[in-house]
XYZ file of C-alpha atoms in Angstrom:
678
model
C 4.187 -7.898 -5.370
C 0.628 -6.920 -6.329
C -0.087 -10.463 -7.483
C 1.227 -11.810 -4.169
C -1.013 -9.434 -2.170
C -4.072 -10.350 -4.246
C -3.379 -14.063 -3.757
C -2.928 -13.621 0.014
C -6.241 -11.766 0.346
C -8.031 -14.319 -1.844
C -6.741 -17.194 0.280
C -7.699 -15.395 3.504
C -11.201 -14.820 2.169
C -11.582 -18.506 1.350
C -10.311 -19.529 4.795
C -12.747 -17.112 6.478
C -15.675 -18.373 4.395
C -14.902 -21.933 5.519
C -14.643 -20.738 9.129
C -17.889 -18.751 9.124
C -19.917 -21.432 7.341
C -18.668 -24.576 9.072
C -16.642 -23.848 12.231
C -17.735 -20.586 13.831
C -20.794 -21.994 15.635
C -18.978 -25.006 17.082
C -17.764 -24.987 20.700
C -14.256 -26.192 19.788
C -12.848 -22.826 20.753
C -9.193 -23.877 21.011
C -9.352 -25.653 17.655
C -10.889 -22.558 16.100
C -8.151 -20.424 17.618
C -5.489 -22.617 15.998
C -7.413 -22.601 12.710
C -7.542 -18.799 12.509
C -3.860 -18.268 13.296
C -2.673 -21.150 11.114
C -4.874 -20.224 8.146
C -3.674 -16.612 8.203
C -0.035 -17.750 8.322
C -0.679 -20.193 5.473
C -2.217 -17.435 3.362
C 1.114 -15.581 3.575
C 3.221 -18.632 2.704
C 1.177 -20.514 0.091
C 1.668 -17.994 -2.760
C 5.411 -18.714 -2.594
C 5.021 -22.486 -2.767
C 5.152 -24.080 -6.192
C 4.998 -27.865 -6.411
C 6.656 -29.133 -9.573
C 4.315 -32.135 -9.836
C 1.320 -29.787 -10.010
C 2.802 -27.268 -12.405
C 0.856 -26.884 -15.602
C 3.291 -26.952 -18.475
C 2.593 -26.941 -22.165
C 2.771 -30.351 -23.822
C 6.284 -30.809 -25.121
C 5.032 -31.006 -28.690
C 3.800 -27.413 -28.330
C 7.166 -26.083 -27.210
C 9.388 -26.023 -30.252
C 13.105 -26.233 -29.494
C 14.614 -22.819 -28.904
C 17.146 -23.112 -31.720
C 14.273 -22.807 -34.188
C 13.737 -19.249 -33.034
C 16.039 -16.339 -33.731
C 19.168 -16.676 -31.615
C 20.478 -13.097 -31.768
C 20.770 -11.317 -28.452
C 17.586 -9.178 -28.520
C 17.678 -5.493 -27.828
C 16.897 -4.450 -24.283
C 13.425 -2.925 -24.275
C 13.478 0.559 -22.812
C 10.949 3.371 -22.833
C 11.727 7.039 -23.105
C 13.802 8.478 -20.293
C 11.810 9.341 -17.199
C 12.773 12.121 -14.812
C 13.363 10.468 -11.448
C 11.736 12.091 -8.488
C 13.646 13.277 -5.438
C 12.769 10.303 -3.251
C 12.925 7.759 -6.127
C 9.754 6.141 -4.731
C 6.808 5.256 -6.936
C 3.305 6.496 -6.159
C 2.205 2.961 -5.248
C 5.061 2.521 -2.775
C 4.445 5.994 -1.389
C 0.818 5.109 -0.598
C 1.830 1.738 0.866
C 4.522 3.114 3.167
C 2.405 6.140 4.050
C -0.433 3.879 5.193
C 1.986 1.775 7.222
C 3.336 4.899 8.909
C -0.180 6.007 9.879
C -0.947 2.494 11.196
C 2.231 2.595 13.317
C 1.226 5.968 14.753
C -2.229 4.630 15.648
C -0.631 1.588 17.287
C 1.717 3.846 19.220
C -1.215 5.943 20.423
C -2.965 2.807 21.731
C 0.164 1.742 23.623
C 0.385 5.257 25.037
C -3.210 5.012 26.312
C -2.390 1.773 28.148
C 0.705 3.316 29.699
C -1.321 6.371 30.727
C -3.869 4.166 32.511
C -1.061 2.346 34.283
C 0.549 5.634 35.338
C -2.705 6.968 36.787
C -3.753 3.729 38.468
C -2.687 1.951 41.611
C -0.261 -0.871 40.699
C -0.392 -4.084 42.736
C 2.060 -6.962 42.124
C 1.164 -10.652 42.482
C 3.068 -13.855 41.632
C 1.204 -14.638 38.392
C 0.121 -11.158 37.318
C 0.135 -7.416 37.943
C -3.095 -5.584 38.730
C -3.699 -1.926 37.963
C -6.631 -0.399 39.860
C -8.071 2.430 37.750
C -9.826 5.115 39.782
C -13.363 6.300 39.029
C -13.864 3.551 36.429
C -15.665 0.252 35.749
C -13.091 -0.775 33.140
C -11.891 -4.405 32.967
C -9.318 -5.804 30.514
C -5.958 -7.586 30.410
C -2.787 -6.926 28.430
C -0.107 -9.621 28.627
C 0.377 -10.205 32.408
C -1.315 -6.996 33.516
C -4.997 -6.782 34.499
C -6.669 -3.356 34.482
C -9.784 -3.116 36.706
C -11.898 -0.123 37.701
C -12.377 0.637 41.394
C -16.139 0.944 40.892
C -16.689 -2.698 39.869
C -19.139 -4.357 42.263
C -17.464 -6.574 44.842
C -19.697 -9.579 44.022
C -18.570 -9.405 40.366
C -14.907 -8.919 41.151
C -13.939 -12.598 41.573
C -15.522 -13.764 38.296
C -13.929 -10.921 36.356
C -10.513 -11.642 37.847
C -10.778 -15.359 37.010
C -11.848 -14.442 33.491
C -8.840 -12.183 32.900
C -6.462 -14.741 34.407
C -7.562 -17.206 31.710
C -6.470 -14.679 29.077
C -3.089 -14.349 30.787
C -2.472 -18.093 31.209
C -3.396 -18.839 27.590
C -1.365 -15.903 26.281
C -4.192 -14.402 24.268
C -2.378 -11.074 24.015
C 0.186 -12.676 21.679
C -2.582 -13.599 19.216
C -3.981 -10.081 19.211
C -0.551 -8.487 18.902
C 0.251 -10.746 15.926
C -2.813 -9.475 14.078
C -2.042 -5.915 15.170
C 1.340 -6.197 13.416
C -0.440 -7.663 10.380
C -2.754 -4.636 10.449
C 0.277 -2.361 10.241
C 1.881 -4.249 7.353
C -1.390 -4.885 5.514
C -3.370 -1.844 6.587
C -5.183 -1.904 3.233
C -6.437 -5.466 3.763
C -9.967 -5.505 5.255
C -9.720 -9.204 6.080
C -7.014 -8.757 8.710
C -9.518 -6.726 10.733
C -12.052 -9.552 10.426
C -9.432 -12.067 11.526
C -8.592 -9.992 14.596
C -12.279 -9.622 15.409
C -12.848 -13.393 15.121
C -9.866 -14.234 17.341
C -10.932 -11.653 19.929
C -14.393 -13.242 20.114
C -12.827 -16.670 20.573
C -10.689 -15.432 23.455
C -13.819 -14.343 25.308
C -15.613 -17.621 24.576
C -12.610 -19.563 25.906
C -12.408 -17.521 29.105
C -16.188 -17.653 29.639
C -16.277 -21.436 29.274
C -13.459 -21.842 31.803
C -15.056 -19.576 34.427
C -18.546 -21.004 33.901
C -17.310 -24.451 34.936
C -16.827 -23.245 38.524
C -19.652 -20.718 38.804
C -23.374 -20.760 38.286
C -24.160 -19.876 34.695
C -27.170 -17.824 35.716
C -25.106 -15.425 37.821
C -22.460 -15.190 35.125
C -25.019 -14.474 32.430
C -26.548 -11.773 34.601
C -23.100 -10.219 34.898
C -22.643 -10.283 31.132
C -25.980 -8.610 30.550
C -24.737 -5.435 32.233
C -23.131 -2.648 30.207
C -19.904 -1.239 31.577
C -17.311 1.312 30.555
C -14.837 0.062 27.870
C -11.618 1.172 26.203
C -11.432 1.100 22.397
C -8.098 -0.732 22.145
C -8.013 -3.541 19.584
C -5.185 -5.616 21.047
C -6.362 -5.973 24.666
C -8.768 -8.575 26.075
C -11.764 -6.574 27.283
C -14.208 -8.145 29.689
C -17.022 -5.671 29.043
C -17.494 -5.227 25.311
C -21.096 -4.323 24.512
C -21.085 -5.656 20.924
C -19.872 -9.054 22.137
C -22.106 -9.524 25.206
C -24.964 -11.164 23.274
C -22.654 -13.600 21.471
C -21.042 -14.621 24.763
C -24.402 -15.310 26.386
C -25.464 -17.426 23.379
C -22.243 -19.432 23.528
C -22.633 -20.033 27.283
C -26.118 -21.440 26.699
C -25.043 -23.535 23.711
C -24.551 -27.269 24.206
C -21.091 -28.660 23.565
C -20.513 -29.746 19.987
C -20.244 -33.462 19.313
C -16.722 -34.772 18.795
C -17.720 -36.043 15.360
C -18.025 -32.408 14.266
C -14.240 -32.132 14.447
C -14.120 -33.822 11.054
C -15.095 -30.439 9.653
C -11.507 -29.332 10.167
C -10.505 -31.784 7.450
C -12.039 -29.283 5.039
C -8.746 -27.468 5.419
C -6.970 -30.219 3.454
C -8.780 -29.860 0.084
C -8.741 -26.082 0.475
C -4.940 -26.054 0.880
C -4.448 -28.568 -1.951
C -6.572 -26.388 -4.212
C -4.517 -23.327 -3.303
C -1.264 -25.197 -3.995
C -2.649 -26.335 -7.326
C -3.548 -22.754 -8.197
C -0.169 -21.291 -7.187
C 1.733 -24.010 -9.045
C -0.279 -23.411 -12.216
C -0.367 -19.632 -11.918
C 3.391 -19.336 -11.579
C 3.932 -21.751 -14.443
C 1.829 -19.784 -16.914
C 3.236 -17.310 -19.366
C 6.731 -18.741 -19.520
C 7.398 -22.146 -20.983
C 10.178 -24.034 -19.358
C 13.124 -24.645 -21.607
C 13.686 -28.374 -21.857
C 17.353 -27.782 -21.149
C 16.868 -25.724 -17.997
C 16.818 -28.731 -15.715
C 20.069 -28.676 -13.818
C 19.969 -27.402 -10.208
C 22.682 -24.799 -10.823
C 20.615 -23.056 -13.521
C 17.458 -23.241 -11.424
C 19.232 -21.718 -8.409
C 20.708 -18.899 -10.519
C 17.323 -18.098 -12.098
C 15.712 -18.036 -8.650
C 18.438 -15.722 -7.323
C 18.075 -13.299 -10.262
C 14.270 -13.253 -9.996
C 14.580 -12.384 -6.309
C 17.040 -9.569 -7.089
C 14.728 -8.198 -9.785
C 11.735 -8.280 -7.414
C 13.725 -6.400 -4.761
C 14.876 -3.808 -7.298
C 11.319 -3.528 -8.623
C 10.058 -2.707 -5.121
C 12.783 -0.079 -4.835
C 12.481 1.696 -8.203
C 8.790 1.085 -8.857
C 8.660 -0.153 -12.469
C 10.080 -2.857 -14.720
C 11.106 -0.169 -17.218
C 13.476 1.337 -14.637
C 14.903 -2.079 -13.770
C 15.526 -2.714 -17.468
C 17.062 0.716 -18.001
C 19.405 0.334 -15.025
C 20.628 -2.992 -16.364
C 20.988 -1.557 -19.879
C 23.059 1.360 -18.579
C 25.454 -1.053 -16.910
C 25.936 -3.419 -19.848
C 26.016 -0.694 -22.516
C 29.247 0.583 -20.996
C 30.935 -2.590 -22.254
C 32.502 -2.708 -25.711
C 31.114 -4.830 -28.540
C 33.725 -7.525 -27.974
C 32.652 -8.027 -24.371
C 31.203 -11.451 -23.530
C 28.579 -11.576 -20.807
C 29.265 -13.649 -17.733
C 26.756 -16.432 -17.147
C 25.058 -14.299 -14.474
C 24.789 -11.306 -16.850
C 23.464 -13.460 -19.687
C 20.794 -15.054 -17.489
C 19.749 -11.671 -16.097
C 19.654 -10.199 -19.614
C 17.282 -12.951 -20.763
C 15.059 -12.763 -17.680
C 14.782 -8.950 -17.756
C 13.817 -9.035 -21.436
C 11.308 -11.805 -20.795
C 9.635 -9.763 -18.052
C 9.678 -6.646 -20.220
C 8.104 -8.457 -23.170
C 5.054 -9.240 -21.029
C 4.415 -5.502 -20.703
C 4.480 -4.822 -24.450
C 1.222 -3.421 -25.817
C 0.376 -3.815 -29.492
C -1.308 -1.188 -31.642
C -4.538 -1.483 -33.554
C -2.656 -2.494 -36.677
C -1.648 -5.773 -35.061
C -4.124 -8.574 -35.562
C -6.203 -9.375 -32.506
C -5.411 -13.062 -32.758
C -1.667 -12.429 -32.750
C 0.079 -14.182 -29.899
C 3.743 -13.518 -29.104
C 5.817 -16.659 -28.797
C 6.455 -18.263 -25.463
C 9.510 -17.012 -23.606
C 11.935 -19.728 -22.525
C 14.151 -19.700 -19.467
C 17.904 -19.354 -19.991
C 20.090 -22.440 -19.669
C 23.766 -23.330 -19.516
C 23.699 -24.795 -23.032
C 22.200 -21.568 -24.398
C 24.853 -19.543 -22.614
C 27.563 -21.779 -24.106
C 26.018 -21.234 -27.555
C 26.084 -17.471 -26.984
C 29.749 -17.575 -25.872
C 30.784 -19.700 -28.848
C 28.921 -17.382 -31.199
C 30.638 -14.304 -29.783
C 34.024 -16.012 -29.981
C 33.338 -17.102 -33.550
C 32.785 -13.545 -34.770
C 35.788 -12.324 -32.777
C 38.033 -14.882 -34.466
C 36.518 -14.866 -37.942
C 37.971 -12.598 -40.613
C 35.974 -9.346 -40.558
C 35.505 -9.543 -44.332
C 33.106 -12.432 -43.729
C 30.717 -10.376 -41.606
C 28.965 -9.330 -44.815
C 29.025 -12.919 -46.104
C 27.028 -14.158 -43.099
C 23.700 -12.250 -43.137
C 22.865 -11.675 -39.487
C 19.103 -12.023 -39.967
C 19.142 -15.422 -41.654
C 22.480 -17.059 -40.828
C 24.765 -17.524 -37.872
C 28.193 -18.796 -36.919
C 29.413 -20.574 -33.823
C 32.779 -21.826 -32.602
C 32.879 -25.629 -32.601
C 35.333 -28.249 -31.465
C 38.027 -28.930 -34.044
C 37.949 -32.537 -35.176
C 39.336 -34.817 -37.796
C 35.905 -35.963 -38.869
C 32.912 -33.638 -39.272
C 29.324 -34.505 -40.057
C 28.639 -35.607 -43.610
C 26.060 -32.829 -43.780
C 28.766 -30.201 -43.281
C 30.971 -28.882 -46.062
C 34.471 -28.499 -44.585
C 36.457 -25.572 -45.986
C 40.103 -25.533 -44.914
C 41.993 -22.245 -44.958
C 45.468 -21.115 -43.930
C 44.426 -18.606 -41.254
C 40.808 -18.236 -40.248
C 41.516 -14.784 -38.786
C 43.018 -13.420 -42.005
C 41.628 -14.896 -45.213
C 43.096 -14.141 -48.595
C 40.948 -12.598 -51.314
C 40.686 -15.945 -53.082
C 39.592 -17.695 -49.870
C 36.887 -15.079 -49.247
C 35.549 -15.563 -52.788
C 35.464 -19.355 -52.423
C 33.729 -18.995 -49.049
C 31.084 -16.647 -50.464
C 30.401 -18.924 -53.423
C 30.084 -22.027 -51.280
C 27.831 -20.311 -48.730
C 25.552 -19.174 -51.547
C 25.364 -22.702 -52.988
C 24.657 -24.371 -49.646
C 21.988 -21.992 -48.482
C 20.350 -21.763 -51.886
C 19.879 -25.533 -51.452
C 21.994 -26.223 -54.518
C 24.280 -28.487 -52.501
C 23.954 -31.777 -50.619
C 25.354 -30.056 -47.530
C 23.264 -28.305 -44.869
C 25.948 -26.150 -43.329
C 29.613 -25.256 -43.611
C 32.640 -25.608 -41.334
C 35.574 -23.289 -41.962
C 38.792 -24.309 -40.200
C 42.507 -23.628 -40.173
C 43.382 -26.561 -37.911
C 43.517 -24.401 -34.799
C 39.956 -23.056 -34.831
C 36.777 -24.364 -36.420
C 33.611 -22.328 -37.010
C 30.290 -23.721 -38.173
C 28.197 -21.447 -40.388
C 24.548 -22.407 -40.552
C 21.152 -21.113 -41.538
C 19.095 -20.215 -38.511
C 15.355 -20.523 -38.554
C 13.787 -17.432 -37.032
C 10.146 -16.906 -36.210
C 9.145 -15.677 -39.656
C 10.977 -18.464 -41.510
C 9.588 -21.089 -39.147
C 6.038 -19.799 -39.603
C 6.478 -19.891 -43.377
C 7.817 -23.448 -43.301
C 5.215 -24.627 -40.788
C 2.182 -23.022 -42.434
C 1.158 -26.302 -44.100
C 1.858 -28.410 -40.998
C -0.418 -29.018 -38.017
C 1.103 -29.335 -34.521
C 0.703 -32.782 -32.982
C -1.102 -31.299 -29.967
C -4.025 -29.897 -31.950
C -4.387 -32.221 -34.953
C -7.839 -33.854 -35.028
C -6.490 -37.382 -35.516
C -2.840 -38.036 -34.740
C -0.642 -40.151 -37.019
C -1.108 -43.842 -36.207
C 2.079 -45.548 -35.083
C 2.290 -49.215 -36.214
C 0.745 -51.251 -33.412
C -1.675 -48.495 -32.375
C -4.350 -49.215 -34.966
C -6.780 -50.659 -32.409
C -5.787 -48.456 -29.463
C -8.593 -46.461 -27.852
C -6.302 -43.505 -27.114
C -4.095 -43.324 -30.191
C -2.383 -40.156 -28.975
C -1.197 -41.879 -25.770
C -0.263 -44.987 -27.742
C 1.833 -42.844 -30.104
C 3.762 -41.441 -27.137
C 4.349 -44.906 -25.676
C 5.564 -46.297 -28.996
C 7.912 -43.346 -29.412
C 9.468 -44.094 -26.027
C 9.808 -47.772 -26.908
C 11.416 -46.886 -30.234
C 13.968 -44.582 -28.621
C 14.832 -47.153 -25.927
C 15.277 -49.855 -28.547
C 17.523 -47.879 -30.902
C 19.367 -45.716 -28.378
C 23.172 -45.960 -28.563
C 25.388 -43.581 -26.659
C 28.066 -42.268 -29.069
C 31.478 -43.445 -27.910
C 33.093 -40.082 -28.652
C 30.578 -38.346 -26.391
C 31.286 -40.898 -23.660
C 35.027 -40.327 -23.899
C 34.572 -36.539 -23.755
C 32.065 -36.806 -20.910
C 29.376 -35.033 -22.966
C 25.757 -35.347 -21.906
C 22.590 -33.279 -22.123
C 19.333 -32.938 -24.015
C 18.932 -32.861 -27.763
C 15.793 -31.072 -28.931
C 14.244 -32.687 -31.980
C 11.603 -31.317 -34.342
C 10.419 -33.412 -37.267
C 7.466 -33.797 -39.593
C 5.274 -36.813 -40.228
C 4.215 -36.103 -43.805
C 0.728 -36.491 -45.247
C 1.966 -39.842 -46.544
C 3.150 -40.964 -43.092
C 6.876 -40.576 -43.831
C 9.367 -38.938 -41.442
C 10.757 -35.721 -42.964
C 12.590 -32.495 -42.158
C 14.410 -33.611 -39.000
C 15.852 -30.667 -37.083
C 17.970 -31.032 -33.996
C 19.938 -29.068 -31.475
C 22.067 -30.318 -28.604
C 25.258 -29.770 -26.644
C 27.451 -31.708 -29.122
C 27.334 -32.784 -32.742
C 27.745 -36.474 -31.862
C 24.588 -36.371 -29.726
C 22.703 -34.488 -32.455
C 23.733 -37.095 -35.030
C 22.656 -39.976 -32.796
C 19.289 -38.341 -32.070
C 18.709 -37.826 -35.797
C 19.660 -41.464 -36.466
C 17.086 -42.671 -33.945
C 14.305 -40.536 -35.426
C 15.221 -41.486 -39.004
C 14.554 -45.138 -38.096
C 10.918 -44.411 -37.237
C 8.562 -46.592 -39.297
C 6.087 -45.317 -41.842
C 2.814 -44.367 -40.180
C -0.763 -43.786 -41.112
C -0.848 -39.993 -41.655
C -2.630 -37.573 -39.364
C -6.039 -36.187 -40.300
C -7.188 -32.623 -39.753
C -10.547 -31.245 -40.905
C -11.141 -34.431 -42.870
C -7.886 -34.341 -44.867
C -4.506 -36.036 -44.569
C -2.000 -33.473 -43.277
C 1.661 -33.171 -42.369
C 2.059 -33.162 -38.584
C 4.865 -31.370 -36.724
C 6.145 -33.143 -33.622
C 8.826 -32.031 -31.171
C 10.496 -33.825 -28.289
C 13.687 -33.910 -26.237
C 16.042 -36.903 -26.085
C 18.177 -36.940 -22.960
C 21.713 -38.326 -23.025
C 22.959 -38.987 -19.503
C 26.274 -40.601 -18.624
C 26.797 -43.039 -15.791
C 30.189 -43.339 -14.064
C 32.698 -45.125 -16.290
C 32.921 -48.065 -13.911
C 29.175 -48.623 -14.212
C 29.083 -48.279 -17.991
C 31.897 -50.681 -18.790
C 32.423 -52.962 -15.809
C 28.914 -53.458 -14.434
C 26.880 -53.180 -17.622
C 28.999 -54.421 -20.501
C 32.130 -55.950 -19.060
C 34.240 -53.669 -21.278
C 36.984 -51.339 -20.089
C 38.379 -48.599 -22.343
C 41.880 -47.401 -21.531
C 44.439 -45.559 -23.662
C 42.322 -45.970 -26.830
C 42.185 -49.784 -26.428
C 39.644 -52.333 -25.192
C 39.881 -54.866 -22.386
C 37.123 -57.481 -22.139
C 36.295 -58.312 -18.513
C 33.582 -60.951 -19.098
C 34.101 -64.429 -17.628
C 32.216 -66.152 -20.477
C 33.075 -65.399 -24.114
C 30.528 -62.996 -25.589
C 29.664 -62.857 -29.274
C 31.578 -59.904 -30.772
C 30.262 -58.279 -33.958
C 32.188 -55.511 -35.727
C 30.018 -53.941 -38.426
C 27.939 -57.129 -38.322
C 30.931 -59.453 -38.790
C 31.840 -61.915 -36.016
C 35.231 -61.095 -34.500
C 37.427 -62.687 -31.829
C 38.330 -60.981 -28.555
C 41.970 -60.298 -29.511
C 41.016 -58.507 -32.739
C 38.431 -56.421 -30.917
C 40.992 -55.287 -28.341
C 43.270 -54.071 -31.144
C 40.652 -51.653 -32.513
C 41.506 -47.972 -32.037
C 38.612 -46.359 -30.186
C 38.925 -43.239 -32.366
C 37.493 -45.144 -35.352
C 34.484 -46.441 -33.425
C 31.131 -44.733 -33.855
C 29.200 -46.668 -31.211
C 29.115 -49.750 -28.979
C 25.933 -51.638 -28.126
C 25.739 -54.460 -25.573
C 22.911 -57.007 -25.671
C 22.162 -59.410 -22.837
C 19.847 -62.299 -22.028
C 16.681 -62.475 -24.150
C 17.590 -59.472 -26.295
C 20.869 -61.164 -27.276
C 19.432 -64.599 -28.076
C 16.380 -63.208 -29.860
C 18.607 -61.411 -32.331
C 21.534 -63.864 -32.606
C 20.199 -67.246 -31.493
C 22.291 -69.539 -29.266
C 25.445 -67.635 -30.204
C 24.191 -64.745 -28.111
C 23.530 -66.715 -24.911
C 26.630 -65.212 -23.240
C 25.828 -61.720 -24.465
C 26.570 -59.781 -27.639
C 28.866 -56.799 -28.193
C 27.946 -54.834 -31.339
C 30.625 -52.404 -32.537
C 29.913 -49.950 -35.352
C 32.926 -48.307 -37.014
C 32.970 -44.833 -38.511
C 32.470 -44.846 -42.273
């Protein structure tokens, strides 16, 4: 809330500076009136607007995939218990609401003064307005459709004054003043709202003066203005006789009309607004890196809803610590087996993220220490959390000790006949109740795998009904240790040179382009993922060694088949000229997401490839016979249609130039490349 108020005031100040420097002295009074009202309204709205195209986000190579960080549910950060006060209102809110109450009382007193004048005066009704004749007074002002005039105003001045006040009524100037009066109540602490109201009040008088002066001699009107009359100190009425404004009104009456070309000055509003939008988009994007997987509208809507709820609760209780404690009290009532709903998980992550920004480090912490970027929650992360909870609920409790919580993890995975070659598959009778011998075998194998004495990278334990993957997680400390000799792509002095980029002026941009070309060229959507309808983003982190070789590929995605395909694509990257940092060849760490997105089945098979998959069999729908290659061997249509789809790893369809370039004239009708599982 404080940030919003500061931004509003800053924007208002900028708008007023533009007005005072470029527009105030022009005679485009109606345009200026619109400018003041519109600019104030914009100052209230702009801080809420965030344009995605303008958002400043960290380069993707800076944002390492979230699975490389510790995946345990972090503890909720709470401070020592505070004694809540009787009203449960913070000091800041107390001052804010107290000031608003005083402003309302002042406003009420002003309304009372107007009503008192009306009660004492002689009320006369006309078609377009109501006139109140105030006895023993030279007062003259209007309020909505009522004109207050003193009975001691000279008769020769009466007509001009009446015409002047009627202009205020016809142009509804009271609505402008009342709008700013309400803004004064809400933002009583904001000095600029008073300046805005003062500027709009001046404009009202200039507008009315210019209208009346068209039908009356300026000299007589100026003489009238030079006189000092009795006034009422009411900020939201249009006063004819206001001593502080008399001189300005005379100057404006004498001023020549501004040239129409001067209206181009109002275009200054465009770059000012664009600059403000740029600022708000960047400001709200700082501090929290966007998770590459938080891209679906459902997640975005839920995050927005939770942030709004937290802001409302923050206004009510006064501090983020109280918001965090309230949430902790609710969730701590659940037992250890309880699995958060998606809403609870998202709120848990967001509350902790907001709390982490308030953490203050002691003197013993190095000054250059920077806490890692907080990522937004996503559906895939929630699914990981659920599968992890389920895994430990199902898994034999004797294995809790075998899976060190700080360095390893376990997650429920889909049971399958074929697991990754990198996984050691350990089959047991009952995953929920292991025998002593099974526990010993498990412990021995886990020790071998994670001591890097095995060709496997992780372990799958299954009883046919359930399958749980046990893997080594890379937390912050481990990652820092492993990355200490590697330089991030974003900050390396000279990036690795991708083949074909040797003569490029911007080798960094060329590297990115070549990476995209490489992925497009080698991309094959795994058939199993297509059949299961699996799509999403796979986060990849790999190293380009100081010899230019691709090493240490890490991946994380919504399904193992997508992870395997992403790793296959990256493993095909060519050898590069190594990166250089501080004059030496170095290993460069690079991260990126690869998005797998399914099209409707009809589009994939009928429109694109001419292939239809049904009941684990193929049907070729092409009019002309395409070249069919199964594991590189030419095959006829009938044999292809007899292949069980369960044994297929991937299908790739080549057309036109891509087909003939690779297979000559045989590929002129298209090529279907089928790769079987090994």
